Tab-separated table of C-alpha atoms in Angstrom:
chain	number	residue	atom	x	y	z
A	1	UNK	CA	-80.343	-15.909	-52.374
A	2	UNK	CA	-80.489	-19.176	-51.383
A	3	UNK	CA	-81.009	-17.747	-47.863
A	4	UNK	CA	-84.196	-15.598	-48.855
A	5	UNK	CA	-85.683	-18.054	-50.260
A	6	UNK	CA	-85.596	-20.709	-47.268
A	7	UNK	CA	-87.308	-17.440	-45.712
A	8	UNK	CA	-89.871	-16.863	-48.169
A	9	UNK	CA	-90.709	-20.485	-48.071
A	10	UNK	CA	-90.771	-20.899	-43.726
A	11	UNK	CA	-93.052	-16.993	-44.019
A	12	UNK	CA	-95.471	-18.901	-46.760
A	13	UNK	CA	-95.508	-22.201	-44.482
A	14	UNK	CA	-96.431	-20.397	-41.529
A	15	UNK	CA	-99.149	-18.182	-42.896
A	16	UNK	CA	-100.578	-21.552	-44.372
A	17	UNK	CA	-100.600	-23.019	-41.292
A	18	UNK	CA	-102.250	-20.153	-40.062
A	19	UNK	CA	-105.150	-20.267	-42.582
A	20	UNK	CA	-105.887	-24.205	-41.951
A	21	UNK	CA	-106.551	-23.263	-38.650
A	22	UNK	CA	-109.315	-20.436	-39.088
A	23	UNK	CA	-110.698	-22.779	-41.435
A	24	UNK	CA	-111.141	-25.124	-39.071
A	25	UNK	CA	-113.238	-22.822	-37.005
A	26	UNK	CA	-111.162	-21.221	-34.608
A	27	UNK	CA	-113.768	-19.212	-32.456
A	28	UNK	CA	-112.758	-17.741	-28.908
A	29	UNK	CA	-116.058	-16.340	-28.562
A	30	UNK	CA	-118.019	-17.478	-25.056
A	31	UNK	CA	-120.080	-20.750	-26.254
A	32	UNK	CA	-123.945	-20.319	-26.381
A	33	UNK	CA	-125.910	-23.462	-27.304
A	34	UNK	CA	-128.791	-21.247	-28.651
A	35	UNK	CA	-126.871	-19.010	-30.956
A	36	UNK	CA	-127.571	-19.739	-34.587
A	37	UNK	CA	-124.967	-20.017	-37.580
A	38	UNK	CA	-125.497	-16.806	-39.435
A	39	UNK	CA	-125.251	-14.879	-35.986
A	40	UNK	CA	-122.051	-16.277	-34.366
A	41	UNK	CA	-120.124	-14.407	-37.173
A	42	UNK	CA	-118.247	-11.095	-35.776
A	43	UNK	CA	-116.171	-8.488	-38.045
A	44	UNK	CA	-112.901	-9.324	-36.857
A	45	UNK	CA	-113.249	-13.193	-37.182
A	46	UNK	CA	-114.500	-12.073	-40.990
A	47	UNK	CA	-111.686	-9.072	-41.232
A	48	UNK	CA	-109.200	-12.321	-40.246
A	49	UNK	CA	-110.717	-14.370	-42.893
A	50	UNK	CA	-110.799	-12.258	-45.687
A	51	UNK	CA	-107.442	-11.310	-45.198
A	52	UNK	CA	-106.542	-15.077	-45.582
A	53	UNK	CA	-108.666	-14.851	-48.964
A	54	UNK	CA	-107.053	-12.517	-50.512
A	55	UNK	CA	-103.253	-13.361	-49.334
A	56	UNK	CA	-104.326	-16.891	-51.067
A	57	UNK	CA	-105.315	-15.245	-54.260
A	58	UNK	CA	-102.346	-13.596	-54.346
A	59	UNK	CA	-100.094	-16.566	-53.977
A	60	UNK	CA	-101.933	-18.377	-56.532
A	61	UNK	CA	-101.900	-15.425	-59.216
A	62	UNK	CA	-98.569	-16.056	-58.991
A	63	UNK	CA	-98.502	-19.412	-60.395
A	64	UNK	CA	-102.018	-18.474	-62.215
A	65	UNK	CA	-101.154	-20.648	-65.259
A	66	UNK	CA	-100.721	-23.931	-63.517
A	67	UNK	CA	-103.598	-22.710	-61.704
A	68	UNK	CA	-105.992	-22.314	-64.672
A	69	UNK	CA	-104.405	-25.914	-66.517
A	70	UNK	CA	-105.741	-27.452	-63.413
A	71	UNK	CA	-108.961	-25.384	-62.495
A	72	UNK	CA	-111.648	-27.317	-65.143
A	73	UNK	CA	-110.422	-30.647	-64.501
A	74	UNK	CA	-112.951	-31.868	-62.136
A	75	UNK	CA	-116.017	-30.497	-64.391
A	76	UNK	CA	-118.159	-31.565	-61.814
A	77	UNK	CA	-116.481	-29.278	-58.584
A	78	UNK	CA	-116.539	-26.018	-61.196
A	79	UNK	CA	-120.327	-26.871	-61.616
A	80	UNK	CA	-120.756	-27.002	-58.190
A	81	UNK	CA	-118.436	-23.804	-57.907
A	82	UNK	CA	-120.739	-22.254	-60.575
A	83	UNK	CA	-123.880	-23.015	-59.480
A	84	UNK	CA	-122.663	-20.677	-56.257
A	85	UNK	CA	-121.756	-17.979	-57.489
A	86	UNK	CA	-124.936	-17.845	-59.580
A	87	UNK	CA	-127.062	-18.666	-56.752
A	88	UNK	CA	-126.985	-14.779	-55.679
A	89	UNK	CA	-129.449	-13.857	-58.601
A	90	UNK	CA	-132.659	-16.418	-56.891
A	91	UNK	CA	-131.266	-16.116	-53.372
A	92	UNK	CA	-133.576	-15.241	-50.462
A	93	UNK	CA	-130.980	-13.370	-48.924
A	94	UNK	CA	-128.460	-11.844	-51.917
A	95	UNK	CA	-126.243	-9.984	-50.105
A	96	UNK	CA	-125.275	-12.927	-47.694
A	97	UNK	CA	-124.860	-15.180	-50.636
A	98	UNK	CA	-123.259	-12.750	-52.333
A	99	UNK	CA	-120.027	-12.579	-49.552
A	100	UNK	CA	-120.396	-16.255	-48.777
A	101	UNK	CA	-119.741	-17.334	-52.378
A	102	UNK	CA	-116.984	-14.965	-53.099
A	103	UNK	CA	-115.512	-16.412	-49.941
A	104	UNK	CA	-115.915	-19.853	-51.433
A	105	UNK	CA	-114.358	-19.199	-54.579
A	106	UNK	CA	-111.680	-17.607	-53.070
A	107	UNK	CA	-110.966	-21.076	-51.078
A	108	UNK	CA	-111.557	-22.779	-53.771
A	109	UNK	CA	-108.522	-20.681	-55.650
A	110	UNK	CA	-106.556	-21.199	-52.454
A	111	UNK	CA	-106.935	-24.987	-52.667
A	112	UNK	CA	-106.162	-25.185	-56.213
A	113	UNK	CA	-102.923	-23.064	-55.739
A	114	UNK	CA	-101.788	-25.705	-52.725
A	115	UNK	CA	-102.637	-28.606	-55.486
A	116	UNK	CA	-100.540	-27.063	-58.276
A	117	UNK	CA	-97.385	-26.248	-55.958
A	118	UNK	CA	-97.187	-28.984	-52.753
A	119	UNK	CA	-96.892	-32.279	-53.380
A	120	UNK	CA	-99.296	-34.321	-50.959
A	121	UNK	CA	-96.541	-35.176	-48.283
A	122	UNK	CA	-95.863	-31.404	-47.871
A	123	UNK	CA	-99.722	-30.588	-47.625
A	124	UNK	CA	-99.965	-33.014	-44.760
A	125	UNK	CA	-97.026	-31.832	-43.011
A	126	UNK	CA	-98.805	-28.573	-42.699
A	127	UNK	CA	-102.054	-30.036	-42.197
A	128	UNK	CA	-100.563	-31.792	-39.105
A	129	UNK	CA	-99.154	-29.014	-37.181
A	130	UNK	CA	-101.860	-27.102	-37.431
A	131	UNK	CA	-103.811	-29.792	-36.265
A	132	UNK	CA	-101.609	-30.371	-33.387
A	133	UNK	CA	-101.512	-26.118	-32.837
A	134	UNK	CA	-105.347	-26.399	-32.224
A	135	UNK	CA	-105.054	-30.031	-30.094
A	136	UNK	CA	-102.430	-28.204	-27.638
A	137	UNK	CA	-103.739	-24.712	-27.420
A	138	UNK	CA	-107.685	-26.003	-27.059
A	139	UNK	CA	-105.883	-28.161	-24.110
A	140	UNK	CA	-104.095	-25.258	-22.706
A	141	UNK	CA	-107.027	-23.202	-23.234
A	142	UNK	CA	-109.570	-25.512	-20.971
A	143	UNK	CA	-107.138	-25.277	-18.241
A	144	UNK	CA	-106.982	-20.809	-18.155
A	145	UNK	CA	-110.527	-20.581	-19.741
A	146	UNK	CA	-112.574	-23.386	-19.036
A	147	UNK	CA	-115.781	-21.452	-19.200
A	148	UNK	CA	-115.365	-20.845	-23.030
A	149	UNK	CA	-113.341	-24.124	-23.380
A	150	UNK	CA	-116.546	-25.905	-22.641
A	151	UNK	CA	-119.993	-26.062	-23.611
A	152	UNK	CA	-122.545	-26.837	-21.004
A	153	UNK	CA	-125.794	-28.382	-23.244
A	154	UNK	CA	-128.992	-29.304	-21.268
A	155	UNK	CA	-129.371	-32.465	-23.724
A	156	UNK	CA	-125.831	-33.418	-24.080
A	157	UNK	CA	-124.270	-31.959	-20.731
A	158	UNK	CA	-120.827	-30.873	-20.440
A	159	UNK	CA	-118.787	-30.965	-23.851
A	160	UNK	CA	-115.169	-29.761	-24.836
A	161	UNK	CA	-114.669	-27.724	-27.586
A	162	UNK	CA	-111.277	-26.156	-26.970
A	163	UNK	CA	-110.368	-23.425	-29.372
A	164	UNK	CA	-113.323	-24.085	-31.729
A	165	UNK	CA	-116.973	-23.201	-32.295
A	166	UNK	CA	-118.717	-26.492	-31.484
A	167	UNK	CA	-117.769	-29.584	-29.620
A	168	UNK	CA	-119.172	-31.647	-32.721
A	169	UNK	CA	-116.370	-29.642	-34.531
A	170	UNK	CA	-113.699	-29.970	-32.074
A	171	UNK	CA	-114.790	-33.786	-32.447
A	172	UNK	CA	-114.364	-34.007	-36.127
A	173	UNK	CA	-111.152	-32.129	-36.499
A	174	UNK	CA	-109.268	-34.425	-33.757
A	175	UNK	CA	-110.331	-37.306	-35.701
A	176	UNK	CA	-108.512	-35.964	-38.805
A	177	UNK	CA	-105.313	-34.901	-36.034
A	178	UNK	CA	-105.606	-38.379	-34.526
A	179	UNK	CA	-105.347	-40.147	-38.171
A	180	UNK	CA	-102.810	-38.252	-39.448
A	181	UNK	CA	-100.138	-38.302	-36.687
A	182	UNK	CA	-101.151	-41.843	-35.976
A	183	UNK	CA	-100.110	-42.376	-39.523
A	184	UNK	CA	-97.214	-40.638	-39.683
A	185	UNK	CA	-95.907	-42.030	-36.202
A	186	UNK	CA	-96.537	-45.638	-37.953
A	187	UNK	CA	-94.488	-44.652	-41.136
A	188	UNK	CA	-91.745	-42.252	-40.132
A	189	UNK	CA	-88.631	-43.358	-38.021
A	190	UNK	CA	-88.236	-39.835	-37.442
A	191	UNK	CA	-89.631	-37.715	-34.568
A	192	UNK	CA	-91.635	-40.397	-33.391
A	193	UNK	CA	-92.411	-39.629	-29.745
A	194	UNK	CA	-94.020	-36.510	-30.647
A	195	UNK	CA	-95.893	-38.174	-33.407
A	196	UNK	CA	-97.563	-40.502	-30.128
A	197	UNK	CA	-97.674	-37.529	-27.932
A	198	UNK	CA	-99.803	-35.538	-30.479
A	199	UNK	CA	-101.900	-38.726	-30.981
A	200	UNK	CA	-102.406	-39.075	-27.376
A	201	UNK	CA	-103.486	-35.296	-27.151
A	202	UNK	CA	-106.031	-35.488	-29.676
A	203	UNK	CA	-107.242	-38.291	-28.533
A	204	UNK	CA	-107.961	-37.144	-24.734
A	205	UNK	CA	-109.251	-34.139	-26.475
A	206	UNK	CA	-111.823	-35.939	-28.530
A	207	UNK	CA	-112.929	-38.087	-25.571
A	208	UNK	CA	-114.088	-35.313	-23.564
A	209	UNK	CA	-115.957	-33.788	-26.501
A	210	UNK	CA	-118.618	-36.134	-26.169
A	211	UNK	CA	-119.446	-36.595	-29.691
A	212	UNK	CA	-120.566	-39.893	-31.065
A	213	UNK	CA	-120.398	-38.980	-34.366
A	214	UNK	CA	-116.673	-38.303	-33.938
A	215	UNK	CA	-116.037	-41.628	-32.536
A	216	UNK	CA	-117.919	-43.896	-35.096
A	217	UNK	CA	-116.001	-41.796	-37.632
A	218	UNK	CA	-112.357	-42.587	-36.116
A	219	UNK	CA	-113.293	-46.240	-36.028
A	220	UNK	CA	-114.457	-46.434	-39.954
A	221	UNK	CA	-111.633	-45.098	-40.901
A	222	UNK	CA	-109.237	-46.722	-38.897
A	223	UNK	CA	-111.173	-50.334	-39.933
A	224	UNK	CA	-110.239	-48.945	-43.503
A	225	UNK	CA	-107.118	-48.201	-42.956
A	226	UNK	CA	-106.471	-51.458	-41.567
A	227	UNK	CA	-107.960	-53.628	-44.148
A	228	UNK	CA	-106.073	-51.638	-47.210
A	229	UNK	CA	-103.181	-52.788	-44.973
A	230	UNK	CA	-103.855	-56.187	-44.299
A	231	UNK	CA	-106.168	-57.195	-47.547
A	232	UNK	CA	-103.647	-55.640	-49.853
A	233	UNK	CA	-105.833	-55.975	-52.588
A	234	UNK	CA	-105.935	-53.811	-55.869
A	235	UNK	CA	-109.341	-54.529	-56.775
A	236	UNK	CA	-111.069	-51.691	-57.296
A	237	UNK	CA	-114.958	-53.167	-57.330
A	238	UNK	CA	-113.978	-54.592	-53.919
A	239	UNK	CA	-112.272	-51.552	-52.252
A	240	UNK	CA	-115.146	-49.590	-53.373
A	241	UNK	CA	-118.123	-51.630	-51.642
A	242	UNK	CA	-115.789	-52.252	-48.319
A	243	UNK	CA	-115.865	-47.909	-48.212
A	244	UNK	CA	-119.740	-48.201	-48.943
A	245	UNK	CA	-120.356	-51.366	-46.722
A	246	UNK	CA	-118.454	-49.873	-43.892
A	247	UNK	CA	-119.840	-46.122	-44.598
A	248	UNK	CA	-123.302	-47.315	-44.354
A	249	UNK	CA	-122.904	-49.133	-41.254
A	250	UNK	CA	-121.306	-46.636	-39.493
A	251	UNK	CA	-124.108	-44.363	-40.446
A	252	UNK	CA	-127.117	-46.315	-39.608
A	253	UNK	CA	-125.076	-46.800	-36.003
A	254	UNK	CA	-124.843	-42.982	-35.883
A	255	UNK	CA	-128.448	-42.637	-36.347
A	256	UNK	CA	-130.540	-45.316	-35.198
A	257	UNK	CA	-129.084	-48.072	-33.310
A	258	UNK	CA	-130.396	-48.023	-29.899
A	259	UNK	CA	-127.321	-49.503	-27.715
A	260	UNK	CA	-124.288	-47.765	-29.413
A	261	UNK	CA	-127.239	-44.462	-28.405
A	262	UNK	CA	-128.201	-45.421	-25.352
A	263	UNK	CA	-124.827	-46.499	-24.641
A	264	UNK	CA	-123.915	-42.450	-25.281
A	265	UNK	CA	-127.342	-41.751	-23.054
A	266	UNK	CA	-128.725	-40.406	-26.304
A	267	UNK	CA	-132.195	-40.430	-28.501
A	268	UNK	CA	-132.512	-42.995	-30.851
A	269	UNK	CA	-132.709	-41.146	-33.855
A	270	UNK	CA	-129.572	-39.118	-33.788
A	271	UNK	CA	-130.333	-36.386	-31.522
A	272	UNK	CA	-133.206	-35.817	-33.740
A	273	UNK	CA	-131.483	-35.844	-37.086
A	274	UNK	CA	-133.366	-38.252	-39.061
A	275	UNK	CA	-136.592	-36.378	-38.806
A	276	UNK	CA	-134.984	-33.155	-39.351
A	277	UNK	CA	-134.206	-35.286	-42.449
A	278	UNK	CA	-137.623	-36.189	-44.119
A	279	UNK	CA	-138.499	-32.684	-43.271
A	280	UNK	CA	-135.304	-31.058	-45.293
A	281	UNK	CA	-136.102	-33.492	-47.971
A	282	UNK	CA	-139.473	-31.849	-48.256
A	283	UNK	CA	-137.995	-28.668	-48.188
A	284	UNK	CA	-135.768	-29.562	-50.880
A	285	UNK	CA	-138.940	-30.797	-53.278
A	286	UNK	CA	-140.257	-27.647	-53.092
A	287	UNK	CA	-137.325	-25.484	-54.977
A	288	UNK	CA	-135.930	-29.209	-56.335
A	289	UNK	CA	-133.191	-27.463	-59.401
A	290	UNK	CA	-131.393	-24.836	-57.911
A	291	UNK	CA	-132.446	-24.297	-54.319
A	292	UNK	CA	-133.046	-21.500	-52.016
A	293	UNK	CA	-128.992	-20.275	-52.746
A	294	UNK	CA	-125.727	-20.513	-50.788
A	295	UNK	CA	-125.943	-19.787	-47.130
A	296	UNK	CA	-129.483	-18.732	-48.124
A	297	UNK	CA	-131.835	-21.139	-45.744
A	298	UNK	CA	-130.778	-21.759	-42.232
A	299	UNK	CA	-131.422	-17.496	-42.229
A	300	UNK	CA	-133.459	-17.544	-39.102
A	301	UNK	CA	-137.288	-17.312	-38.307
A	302	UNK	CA	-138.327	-15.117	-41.112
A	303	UNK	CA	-136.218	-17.458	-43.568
A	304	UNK	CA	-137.391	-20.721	-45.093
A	305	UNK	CA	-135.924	-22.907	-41.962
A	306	UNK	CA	-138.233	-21.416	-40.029
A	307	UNK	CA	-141.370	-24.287	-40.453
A	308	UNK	CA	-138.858	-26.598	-39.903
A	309	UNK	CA	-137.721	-24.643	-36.628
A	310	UNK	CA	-141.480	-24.541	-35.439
A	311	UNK	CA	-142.241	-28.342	-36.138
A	312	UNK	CA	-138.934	-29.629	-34.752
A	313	UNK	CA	-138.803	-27.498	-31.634
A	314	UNK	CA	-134.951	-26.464	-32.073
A	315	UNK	CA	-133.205	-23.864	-33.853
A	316	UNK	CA	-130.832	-26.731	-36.491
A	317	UNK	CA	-128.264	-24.213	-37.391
A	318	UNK	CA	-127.835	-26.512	-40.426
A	319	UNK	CA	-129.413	-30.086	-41.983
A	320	UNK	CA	-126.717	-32.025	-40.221
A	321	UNK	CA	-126.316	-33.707	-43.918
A	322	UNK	CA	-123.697	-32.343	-46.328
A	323	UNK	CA	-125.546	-33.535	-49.608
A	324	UNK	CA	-129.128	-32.559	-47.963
A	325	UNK	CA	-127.093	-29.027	-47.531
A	326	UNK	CA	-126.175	-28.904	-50.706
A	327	UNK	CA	-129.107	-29.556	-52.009
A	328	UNK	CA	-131.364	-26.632	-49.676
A	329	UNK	CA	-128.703	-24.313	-51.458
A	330	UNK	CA	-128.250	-25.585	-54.489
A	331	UNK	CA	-130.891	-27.907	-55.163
A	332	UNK	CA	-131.004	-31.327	-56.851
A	333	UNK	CA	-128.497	-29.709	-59.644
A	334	UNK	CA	-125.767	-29.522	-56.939
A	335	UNK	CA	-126.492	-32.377	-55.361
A	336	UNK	CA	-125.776	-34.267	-58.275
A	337	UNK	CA	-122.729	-32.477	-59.317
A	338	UNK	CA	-121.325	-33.033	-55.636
A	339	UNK	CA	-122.221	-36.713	-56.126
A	340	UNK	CA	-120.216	-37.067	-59.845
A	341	UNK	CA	-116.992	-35.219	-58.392
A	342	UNK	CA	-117.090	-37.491	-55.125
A	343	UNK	CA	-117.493	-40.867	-57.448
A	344	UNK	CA	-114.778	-39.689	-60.073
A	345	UNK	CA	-111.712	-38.413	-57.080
A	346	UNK	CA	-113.065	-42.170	-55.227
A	347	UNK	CA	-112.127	-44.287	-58.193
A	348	UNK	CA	-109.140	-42.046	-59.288
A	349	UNK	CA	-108.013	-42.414	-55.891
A	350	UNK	CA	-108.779	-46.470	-55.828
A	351	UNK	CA	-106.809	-46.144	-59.133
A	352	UNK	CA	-103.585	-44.533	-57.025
A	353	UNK	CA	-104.221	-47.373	-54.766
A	354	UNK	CA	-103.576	-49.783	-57.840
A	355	UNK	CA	-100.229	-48.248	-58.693
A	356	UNK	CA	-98.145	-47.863	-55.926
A	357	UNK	CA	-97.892	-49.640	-52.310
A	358	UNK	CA	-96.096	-46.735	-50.251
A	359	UNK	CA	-97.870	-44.340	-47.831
A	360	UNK	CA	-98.994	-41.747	-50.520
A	361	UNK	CA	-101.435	-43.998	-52.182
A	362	UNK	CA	-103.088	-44.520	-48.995
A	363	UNK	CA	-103.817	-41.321	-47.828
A	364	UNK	CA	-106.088	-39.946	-50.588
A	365	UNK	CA	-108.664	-42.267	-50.330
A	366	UNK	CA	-108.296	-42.166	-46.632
A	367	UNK	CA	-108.846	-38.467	-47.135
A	368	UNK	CA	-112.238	-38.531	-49.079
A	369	UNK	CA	-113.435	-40.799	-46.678
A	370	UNK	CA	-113.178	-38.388	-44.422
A	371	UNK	CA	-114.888	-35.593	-46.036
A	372	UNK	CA	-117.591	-38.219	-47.108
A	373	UNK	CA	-118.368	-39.249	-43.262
A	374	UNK	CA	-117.785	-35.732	-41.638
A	375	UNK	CA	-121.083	-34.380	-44.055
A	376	UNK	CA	-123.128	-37.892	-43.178
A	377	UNK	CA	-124.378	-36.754	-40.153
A	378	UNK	CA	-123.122	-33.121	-39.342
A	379	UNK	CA	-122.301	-29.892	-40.889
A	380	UNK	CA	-121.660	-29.669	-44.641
A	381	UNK	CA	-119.113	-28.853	-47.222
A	382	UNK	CA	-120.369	-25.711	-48.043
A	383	UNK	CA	-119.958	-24.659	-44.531
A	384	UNK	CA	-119.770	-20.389	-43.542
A	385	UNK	CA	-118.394	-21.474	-40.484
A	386	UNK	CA	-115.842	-24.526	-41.017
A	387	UNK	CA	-114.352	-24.397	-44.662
A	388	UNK	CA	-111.566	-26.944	-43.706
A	389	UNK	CA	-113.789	-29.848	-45.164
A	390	UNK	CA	-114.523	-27.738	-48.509
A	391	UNK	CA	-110.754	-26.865	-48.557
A	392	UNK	CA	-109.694	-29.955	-47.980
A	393	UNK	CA	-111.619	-31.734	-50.425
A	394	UNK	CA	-110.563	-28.587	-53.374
A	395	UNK	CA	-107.094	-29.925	-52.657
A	396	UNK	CA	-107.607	-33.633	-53.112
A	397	UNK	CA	-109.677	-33.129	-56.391
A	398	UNK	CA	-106.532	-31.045	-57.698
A	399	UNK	CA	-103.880	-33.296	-56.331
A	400	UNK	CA	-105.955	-36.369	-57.841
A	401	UNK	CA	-106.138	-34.363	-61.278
A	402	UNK	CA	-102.336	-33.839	-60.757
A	403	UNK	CA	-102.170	-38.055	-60.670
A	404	UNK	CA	-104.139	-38.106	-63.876
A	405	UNK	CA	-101.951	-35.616	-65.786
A	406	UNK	CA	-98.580	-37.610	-64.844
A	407	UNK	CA	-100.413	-41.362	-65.857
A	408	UNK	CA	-101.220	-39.559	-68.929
A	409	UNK	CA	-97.889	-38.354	-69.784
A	410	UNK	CA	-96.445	-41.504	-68.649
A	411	UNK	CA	-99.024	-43.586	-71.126
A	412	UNK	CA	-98.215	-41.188	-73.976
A	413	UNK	CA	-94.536	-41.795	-73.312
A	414	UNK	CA	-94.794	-45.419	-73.175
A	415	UNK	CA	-96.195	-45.561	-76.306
A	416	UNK	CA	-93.715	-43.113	-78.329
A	417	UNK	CA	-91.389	-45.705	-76.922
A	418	UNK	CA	-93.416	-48.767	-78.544
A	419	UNK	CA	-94.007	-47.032	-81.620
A	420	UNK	CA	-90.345	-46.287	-81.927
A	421	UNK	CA	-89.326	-49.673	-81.086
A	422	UNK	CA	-92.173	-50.850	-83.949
A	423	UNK	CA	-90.703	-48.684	-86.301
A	424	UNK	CA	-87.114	-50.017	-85.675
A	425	UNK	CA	-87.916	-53.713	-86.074
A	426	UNK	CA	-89.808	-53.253	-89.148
């Protein structure tokens, strides 16, 4: 019994490990800078998917009761999860919002279920090989198939993208393989020379990606990392406006500072970004409370992008703003619920930070930060194409709710034990 079980367990490890990396936007499709969002899709990359959606649904029925206790307690994320599936009835295009939010709920479910039953060390163990499965494979696949290994861009010039659908992805997930083995390699006795190997991997990989973006991202977070380590401070107003000092700074260099960008031979306005921007903004006024609907604007030139297509001169497959995103598809509503959830899993995490000095209470916050700089100045977390960042982020809130729970139960035992004690001495 014992025996089946391990087996079970190694069969449900592996098929997670599986799923984190079509999430992360496998794609071994031949790259082609003018293809837009909606049309890179193909049946068997969705057949693949879906699959994955319902094997996840399945695994969390099973535990659907833990499931539900833990499903409403980021308000905020359910809004945001509502608002989604709703956003089929005033979509421009139903049917595609339609599939697209079923597909998000169904992640959604899939991230809950990986809250409820594996504890944040687990999680990352999986997160990390599959990390280091797309690192060494993307490598491997440059080498036999360098034509769709690569992506030759006439503004950007040659760019790696490995296994993925973008170099700006490829960028963003070897950031997040880069941290996590780097900390793991710094905290674990164990297994270290593969930890540095993997680091070392990543890294060459997201140096020939050519993504600035990418790079200003790995240094705010390892300048955060490194003052939580060295400051060791549990103040929570201070840890808070070091993330938003450091956040802003990075973003403004992303953007607009001329010699990090001319440094990278690029515009100085972020390949364009900011005034794609101010004209998304507009956009946004003119359906402000519940948006055009989910995966409902970058729909090509009959769909509401296309204005901003025609005064921009480029086919943006998206806002390259998460919170702009959300707020084309969801409008000011979602914006703001996306806003509450971040703020309450950034203090609750802060809070974790306050409790305990070990590796665990590190990594959450390290975590959102991620999330929070990878939809600054690229693709958002309601993504079609890379749900990792959604999934990701589904997790944290329910591990973070988890932390709440066990304070609470803790508190309420506590003080049974007071009140017990009172009683005795009186």
């Amino acid at each position: 019994m014992k025996n089946k079980a391990n087996y079970l367990k190694l069969i449900k490890n592996v098929f997670i490990v599986c799923s984190l990396c079509m999430f992360m936007g496998i794609s071994l499709e031949k790259p082609d800078p003018s293809t837009r969002l909606l049309e890179a899709y193909n049946p068997f990359t969705s057949l693949i998917h879906y699959c994955i959606y319902g094997l996840g649904v399945l695994l969390a029925s099973l535990k659907y009761k833990q499931t539900l206790k833990l499903v409403f307690k980021d308000i905020f994320l359910c809004v945001l999860l509502t608002l989604s599936l709703l956003s089929t009835i005033w979509s421009a295009v139903p049917i595609s919002t339609f599939f697209h939010s079923i597909s998000l709920l169904a992640i959604t479910i899939f991230g809950i279920y990986l809250g409820t039953s594996y504890s944040l060390n687990e999680v990352l163990k999986l997160f990390r090989w599959s990390l280091a499965i797309i690192a060494i494979l993307g490598l491997v696949f440059a080498l036999f198939m360098p034509a769709n290994a690569f992506l030759l861009d006439l503004r950007t010039g040659l760019r790696f993208q490995g296994l993925l659908s973008h170099p700006t992805n490829c960028g963003r997930i070897m950031v997040l393989g880069i941290v996590l083995w780097l900390i793991h390699a710094l905290h674990t006795k164990h297994y270290r020379a593969i930890s540095w190997s993997i680091v070392a991997i990543c890294t060459v990989s997201l140096a020939i990606t050519n993504t600035v973006s990418a790079y200003l991202s790995l240094l705010e977070i390892l300048i955060i990392l490194l003052l939580l380590r060295t400051l060791k401070t549990k103040n929570v107003v201070l840890i808070s406006f070091i993330l938003f000092f450091i956040t802003s700074v990075i973003t403004l260099l992303a953007t607009n500072h001329e010699t990090v960008l001319d440094f990278f031979r690029r515009d100085t306005t972020g390949t364009g970004r900011t005034i794609l921007w101010g004209m998304v903004w507009e956009k946004i006024m003119e359906r402000p409370v519940l948006g055009y609907g989910l995966n409902a604007f970058w729909t090509g030139l009959d769909g509401p992008c296309a204005d901003i297509w025609q005064r921009i001169r480029w086919q943006a497959p998206h806002a390259h703003n998460g919170l702009l995103d959300v707020g084309l598809q969801l409008g000011l509503l979602g914006m703001l619920a996306l806003l509450i959830s971040l703020v309450r899993n950034i203090f609750i995490a802060i809070g974790e930070l306050q409790r305990f000095s070990k590796l665990e209470s590190i990594l959450p916050i390290t975590l959102i930060t991620f999330v929070i700089i990878s939809n600054l100045t690229d693709v958002g977390v309601l993504s079609a194409r890379q749900s990792i960042i959604w999934f990701l982020y589904v997790y944290l809130s329910t591990y973070l709710s988890r932390c709440v729970l066990v304070k609470r139960k803790i508190y309420k035992k506590d003080r049974k034990i007071d009140e017990a004690y009172t009683q005795f001495n009186s």
